Amino acid sequence: MMEHAGQSTGEHTVLDLDAHVKEFATLSLHAFQDRQPDFDCRLVIDSGAAGARISGASQELGRAWLNILSNAFDAVEQHARSAAPDFTPAVHIESTSDDNQVELRITDNGPGIAADDLGRVFEPFFTTKPTGEGHTGLGLSLTHDILAKGHGGSIRAESPPEGGTTIVVTLPIVA
C-alpha cells in the first residue's frame, strides 16, 4: 500500500520494450509455477514491435508487467479448475508499434471479467478475487499509476462475453 501512495522515484532509461516484457513474462511464469508446481501454461510472445524503445524506470515497469501477468496466470489457472479437460491455459503477449507509440496486448483465455466489473479493475482496492485469497486490489491500480502517471502511457481492459481478458498498454516511443 505504501508503494501505491508514493511517487515514482525510478530513474528513466531507454529500454527495449519487447526484451523487457519478455524478461518479466518468463520471470512471472516461473514464479507462478514455483507456487503452483502442477500449473502448465502456454506463454506466447509475439514481438511485432521488435526494437521499439521507450523511456522507462525498469523496476517500476517490471512491477507493472508482473502485476498484469500474475492476474493473467491466476485467471487461466482458476479457469482450468472448472474448464473441460482439454482446456489449455494460455497467455499471449503481442506488441505493435508506429512512429509514436508501442501497443502491448496481454491476452489470457481465462473466464474473463464481468461487464459490470470491467470499468472498475483499475480502482484502488477493487478485486474480482474471492475474499481471503490475500489479494488487496492494488495491483492493477498501481499498474495504472506506473503506466499512465509515471510513463505517459495508457492502460485499458477488454473482456468479451465469451471469456478471456486483454490488457492493452500504450507507451510513447523514444525518438
mmCIF file of C-alpha atoms in Angstrom:
data_model
loop_
_atom_site.group_PDB
_atom_site.id
_atom_site.type_symbol
_atom_site.label_atom_id
_atom_site.label_comp_id
_atom_site.label_asym_id
_atom_site.label_seq_id
_atom_site.Cartn_x
_atom_site.Cartn_y
_atom_site.Cartn_z
ATOM 1 C CA MET A 1 0.000 0.000 0.000
ATOM 2 C CA MET A 2 2.901 2.324 0.666
ATOM 3 C CA GLU A 3 4.099 1.851 -2.922
ATOM 4 C CA HIS A 4 0.656 2.850 -4.148
ATOM 5 C CA ALA A 5 0.706 6.077 -2.168
ATOM 6 C CA GLY A 6 4.268 7.034 -3.105
ATOM 7 C CA GLN A 7 5.573 8.982 -6.037
ATOM 8 C CA SER A 8 7.732 7.485 -8.752
ATOM 9 C CA THR A 9 11.408 7.618 -7.841
ATOM 10 C CA GLY A 10 12.772 5.287 -10.505
ATOM 11 C CA GLU A 11 15.292 6.751 -12.906
ATOM 12 C CA HIS A 12 14.175 6.522 -16.525
ATOM 13 C CA THR A 13 16.473 4.919 -19.056
ATOM 14 C CA VAL A 14 15.935 3.822 -22.645
ATOM 15 C CA LEU A 15 14.549 0.263 -22.723
ATOM 16 C CA ASP A 16 13.812 -2.228 -25.481
ATOM 17 C CA LEU A 17 10.154 -2.854 -24.640
ATOM 18 C CA ASP A 18 9.899 -6.360 -26.110
ATOM 19 C CA ALA A 19 13.063 -7.572 -24.364
ATOM 20 C CA HIS A 20 11.927 -6.029 -21.083
ATOM 21 C CA VAL A 21 8.461 -7.591 -21.244
ATOM 22 C CA LYS A 22 9.857 -10.984 -22.278
ATOM 23 C CA GLU A 23 12.221 -10.999 -19.293
ATOM 24 C CA PHE A 24 9.429 -10.242 -16.833
ATOM 25 C CA ALA A 25 6.941 -12.603 -18.507
ATOM 26 C CA THR A 26 9.360 -15.500 -18.122
ATOM 27 C CA LEU A 27 10.109 -14.487 -14.531
ATOM 28 C CA SER A 28 6.401 -14.215 -13.731
ATOM 29 C CA LEU A 29 5.582 -17.620 -15.214
ATOM 30 C CA HIS A 30 8.403 -19.324 -13.302
ATOM 31 C CA ALA A 31 7.369 -17.610 -10.056
ATOM 32 C CA PHE A 32 3.780 -18.756 -10.563
ATOM 33 C CA GLN A 33 4.935 -22.308 -11.302
ATOM 34 C CA ASP A 34 7.032 -22.277 -8.108
ATOM 35 C CA ARG A 35 3.838 -21.565 -6.132
ATOM 36 C CA GLN A 36 1.697 -23.940 -8.237
ATOM 37 C CA PRO A 37 4.027 -26.782 -9.348
ATOM 38 C CA ASP A 38 1.311 -28.511 -11.417
ATOM 39 C CA PHE A 39 0.482 -25.327 -13.333
ATOM 40 C CA ASP A 40 1.184 -25.521 -17.046
ATOM 41 C CA CYS A 41 0.507 -22.557 -19.304
ATOM 42 C CA ARG A 42 1.343 -21.851 -22.910
ATOM 43 C CA LEU A 43 3.100 -18.467 -22.980
ATOM 44 C CA VAL A 44 3.333 -16.965 -26.471
ATOM 45 C CA ILE A 45 5.297 -13.774 -27.060
ATOM 46 C CA ASP A 46 4.776 -12.118 -30.429
ATOM 47 C CA SER A 47 7.296 -9.279 -30.765
ATOM 48 C CA GLY A 48 5.820 -7.240 -33.569
ATOM 49 C CA ALA A 49 7.421 -4.084 -32.194
ATOM 50 C CA ALA A 50 10.905 -5.583 -32.096
ATOM 51 C CA GLY A 51 13.423 -2.861 -31.395
ATOM 52 C CA ALA A 52 10.864 -0.299 -30.204
ATOM 53 C CA ARG A 53 12.476 1.741 -27.457
ATOM 54 C CA ILE A 54 10.729 3.511 -24.623
ATOM 55 C CA SER A 55 11.877 5.702 -21.771
ATOM 56 C CA GLY A 56 11.101 3.974 -18.517
ATOM 57 C CA ALA A 57 12.013 3.090 -14.975
ATOM 58 C CA SER A 58 12.909 -0.571 -15.360
ATOM 59 C CA GLN A 59 11.861 -1.739 -11.893
ATOM 60 C CA GLU A 60 8.558 0.133 -11.981
ATOM 61 C CA LEU A 61 7.666 -1.177 -15.423
ATOM 62 C CA GLY A 62 8.728 -4.653 -14.309
ATOM 63 C CA ARG A 63 6.311 -4.372 -11.390
ATOM 64 C CA ALA A 64 3.561 -3.386 -13.838
ATOM 65 C CA TRP A 65 4.247 -6.384 -16.101
ATOM 66 C CA LEU A 66 4.361 -8.722 -13.083
ATOM 67 C CA ASN A 67 1.009 -7.398 -11.820
ATOM 68 C CA ILE A 68 -0.679 -7.836 -15.190
ATOM 69 C CA LEU A 69 0.816 -11.268 -15.817
ATOM 70 C CA SER A 70 0.122 -12.514 -12.308
ATOM 71 C CA ASN A 71 -3.554 -11.683 -12.856
ATOM 72 C CA ALA A 72 -3.496 -13.454 -16.226
ATOM 73 C CA PHE A 73 -1.889 -16.598 -14.793
ATOM 74 C CA ASP A 74 -4.340 -16.546 -11.852
ATOM 75 C CA ALA A 75 -7.249 -16.293 -14.305
ATOM 76 C CA VAL A 76 -6.189 -19.190 -16.523
ATOM 77 C CA GLU A 77 -5.291 -21.357 -13.528
ATOM 78 C CA GLN A 78 -8.697 -20.664 -11.967
ATOM 79 C CA HIS A 79 -10.435 -21.383 -15.278
ATOM 80 C CA ALA A 80 -8.517 -24.650 -15.713
ATOM 81 C CA ARG A 81 -10.060 -25.963 -12.479
ATOM 82 C CA SER A 82 -13.582 -25.774 -13.939
ATOM 83 C CA ALA A 83 -12.998 -25.996 -17.702
ATOM 84 C CA ALA A 84 -13.199 -29.023 -19.965
ATOM 85 C CA PRO A 85 -10.316 -31.493 -19.623
ATOM 86 C CA ASP A 86 -8.876 -30.419 -22.979
ATOM 87 C CA PHE A 87 -8.558 -26.750 -21.894
ATOM 88 C CA THR A 88 -5.013 -25.434 -22.257
ATOM 89 C CA PRO A 89 -4.234 -22.334 -20.196
ATOM 90 C CA ALA A 90 -2.613 -19.713 -22.408
ATOM 91 C CA VAL A 91 -1.316 -16.171 -22.188
ATOM 92 C CA HIS A 92 -0.426 -14.333 -25.390
ATOM 93 C CA ILE A 93 1.674 -11.165 -25.408
ATOM 94 C CA GLU A 94 1.716 -9.158 -28.609
ATOM 95 C CA SER A 95 3.407 -5.851 -29.365
ATOM 96 C CA THR A 96 2.950 -3.497 -32.297
ATOM 97 C CA SER A 97 4.260 -0.010 -32.931
ATOM 98 C CA ASP A 98 4.018 3.016 -35.137
ATOM 99 C CA ASP A 99 6.216 6.119 -35.239
ATOM 100 C CA ASN A 100 4.858 7.487 -31.959
ATOM 101 C CA GLN A 101 3.847 4.665 -29.674
ATOM 102 C CA VAL A 102 4.040 0.985 -28.912
ATOM 103 C CA GLU A 103 0.983 -1.063 -28.045
ATOM 104 C CA LEU A 104 1.257 -4.134 -25.865
ATOM 105 C CA ARG A 105 -1.661 -6.587 -25.663
ATOM 106 C CA ILE A 106 -1.593 -9.234 -22.938
ATOM 107 C CA THR A 107 -4.408 -11.715 -23.504
ATOM 108 C CA ASP A 108 -5.440 -14.695 -21.395
ATOM 109 C CA ASN A 109 -8.009 -17.394 -22.109
ATOM 110 C CA GLY A 110 -9.409 -17.354 -18.588
ATOM 111 C CA PRO A 111 -13.042 -16.791 -17.604
ATOM 112 C CA GLY A 112 -12.974 -13.074 -18.381
ATOM 113 C CA ILE A 113 -14.192 -10.125 -16.359
ATOM 114 C CA ALA A 114 -17.873 -9.375 -15.871
ATOM 115 C CA ALA A 115 -19.066 -6.317 -17.789
ATOM 116 C CA ASP A 116 -20.107 -4.624 -14.524
ATOM 117 C CA ASP A 117 -16.572 -5.034 -13.142
ATOM 118 C CA LEU A 118 -14.598 -4.151 -16.268
ATOM 119 C CA GLY A 119 -14.664 -0.398 -15.678
ATOM 120 C CA ARG A 120 -13.511 -0.808 -12.084
ATOM 121 C CA VAL A 121 -10.448 -3.044 -12.408
ATOM 122 C CA PHE A 122 -8.009 -0.109 -12.124
ATOM 123 C CA GLU A 123 -9.662 1.328 -8.986
ATOM 124 C CA PRO A 124 -7.712 1.036 -5.725
ATOM 125 C CA PHE A 125 -8.889 -1.868 -3.522
ATOM 126 C CA PHE A 126 -11.169 -3.319 -6.200
ATOM 127 C CA THR A 127 -10.674 -7.040 -6.755
ATOM 128 C CA THR A 128 -12.587 -9.784 -8.502
ATOM 129 C CA LYS A 129 -10.804 -12.389 -6.374
ATOM 130 C CA PRO A 130 -12.616 -14.150 -3.528
ATOM 131 C CA THR A 131 -12.184 -12.781 -0.008
ATOM 132 C CA GLY A 132 -9.387 -14.405 1.928
ATOM 133 C CA GLU A 133 -7.088 -15.170 -1.004
ATOM 134 C CA GLY A 134 -4.614 -12.476 0.036
ATOM 135 C CA HIS A 135 -5.371 -10.005 -2.756
ATOM 136 C CA THR A 136 -5.561 -6.326 -1.840
ATOM 137 C CA GLY A 137 -6.986 -4.983 -5.089
ATOM 138 C CA LEU A 138 -3.996 -2.686 -5.523
ATOM 139 C CA GLY A 139 -2.085 -4.479 -8.306
ATOM 140 C CA LEU A 140 -3.865 -3.058 -11.335
ATOM 141 C CA SER A 141 -4.401 0.318 -9.673
ATOM 142 C CA LEU A 142 -0.671 0.569 -9.018
ATOM 143 C CA THR A 143 -0.018 -0.623 -12.571
ATOM 144 C CA HIS A 144 -2.295 2.114 -13.938
ATOM 145 C CA ASP A 145 -0.370 4.743 -11.980
ATOM 146 C CA ILE A 146 3.007 3.403 -13.129
ATOM 147 C CA LEU A 147 1.986 3.384 -16.785
ATOM 148 C CA ALA A 148 -0.240 6.470 -17.022
ATOM 149 C CA LYS A 149 1.226 8.824 -14.450
ATOM 150 C CA GLY A 150 4.832 7.671 -14.397
ATOM 151 C CA HIS A 151 5.386 6.831 -18.062
ATOM 152 C CA GLY A 152 2.894 8.885 -20.097
ATOM 153 C CA GLY A 153 1.065 5.814 -21.342
ATOM 154 C CA SER A 154 -2.379 4.317 -21.003
ATOM 155 C CA ILE A 155 -3.929 1.028 -19.968
ATOM 156 C CA ARG A 156 -7.363 -0.462 -20.521
ATOM 157 C CA ALA A 157 -9.036 -3.833 -20.115
ATOM 158 C CA GLU A 158 -11.155 -5.678 -22.678
ATOM 159 C CA SER A 159 -13.179 -8.781 -21.949
ATOM 160 C CA PRO A 160 -15.663 -10.133 -24.482
ATOM 161 C CA PRO A 161 -18.761 -12.028 -23.277
ATOM 162 C CA GLU A 162 -17.315 -15.373 -24.442
ATOM 163 C CA GLY A 163 -14.417 -15.060 -21.963
ATOM 164 C CA GLY A 164 -10.769 -14.140 -21.806
ATOM 165 C CA THR A 165 -9.278 -10.790 -20.946
ATOM 166 C CA THR A 166 -6.929 -8.493 -22.810
ATOM 167 C CA ILE A 167 -4.973 -5.755 -21.089
ATOM 168 C CA VAL A 168 -3.936 -3.119 -23.627
ATOM 169 C CA VAL A 169 -0.991 -0.865 -22.765
ATOM 170 C CA THR A 170 0.269 2.003 -24.902
ATOM 171 C CA LEU A 171 3.546 3.814 -24.251
ATOM 172 C CA PRO A 172 5.312 6.580 -26.156
ATOM 173 C CA ILE A 173 8.348 5.592 -28.219
ATOM 174 C CA VAL A 174 11.655 7.371 -27.688
ATOM 175 C CA ALA A 175 12.569 9.352 -30.811
#
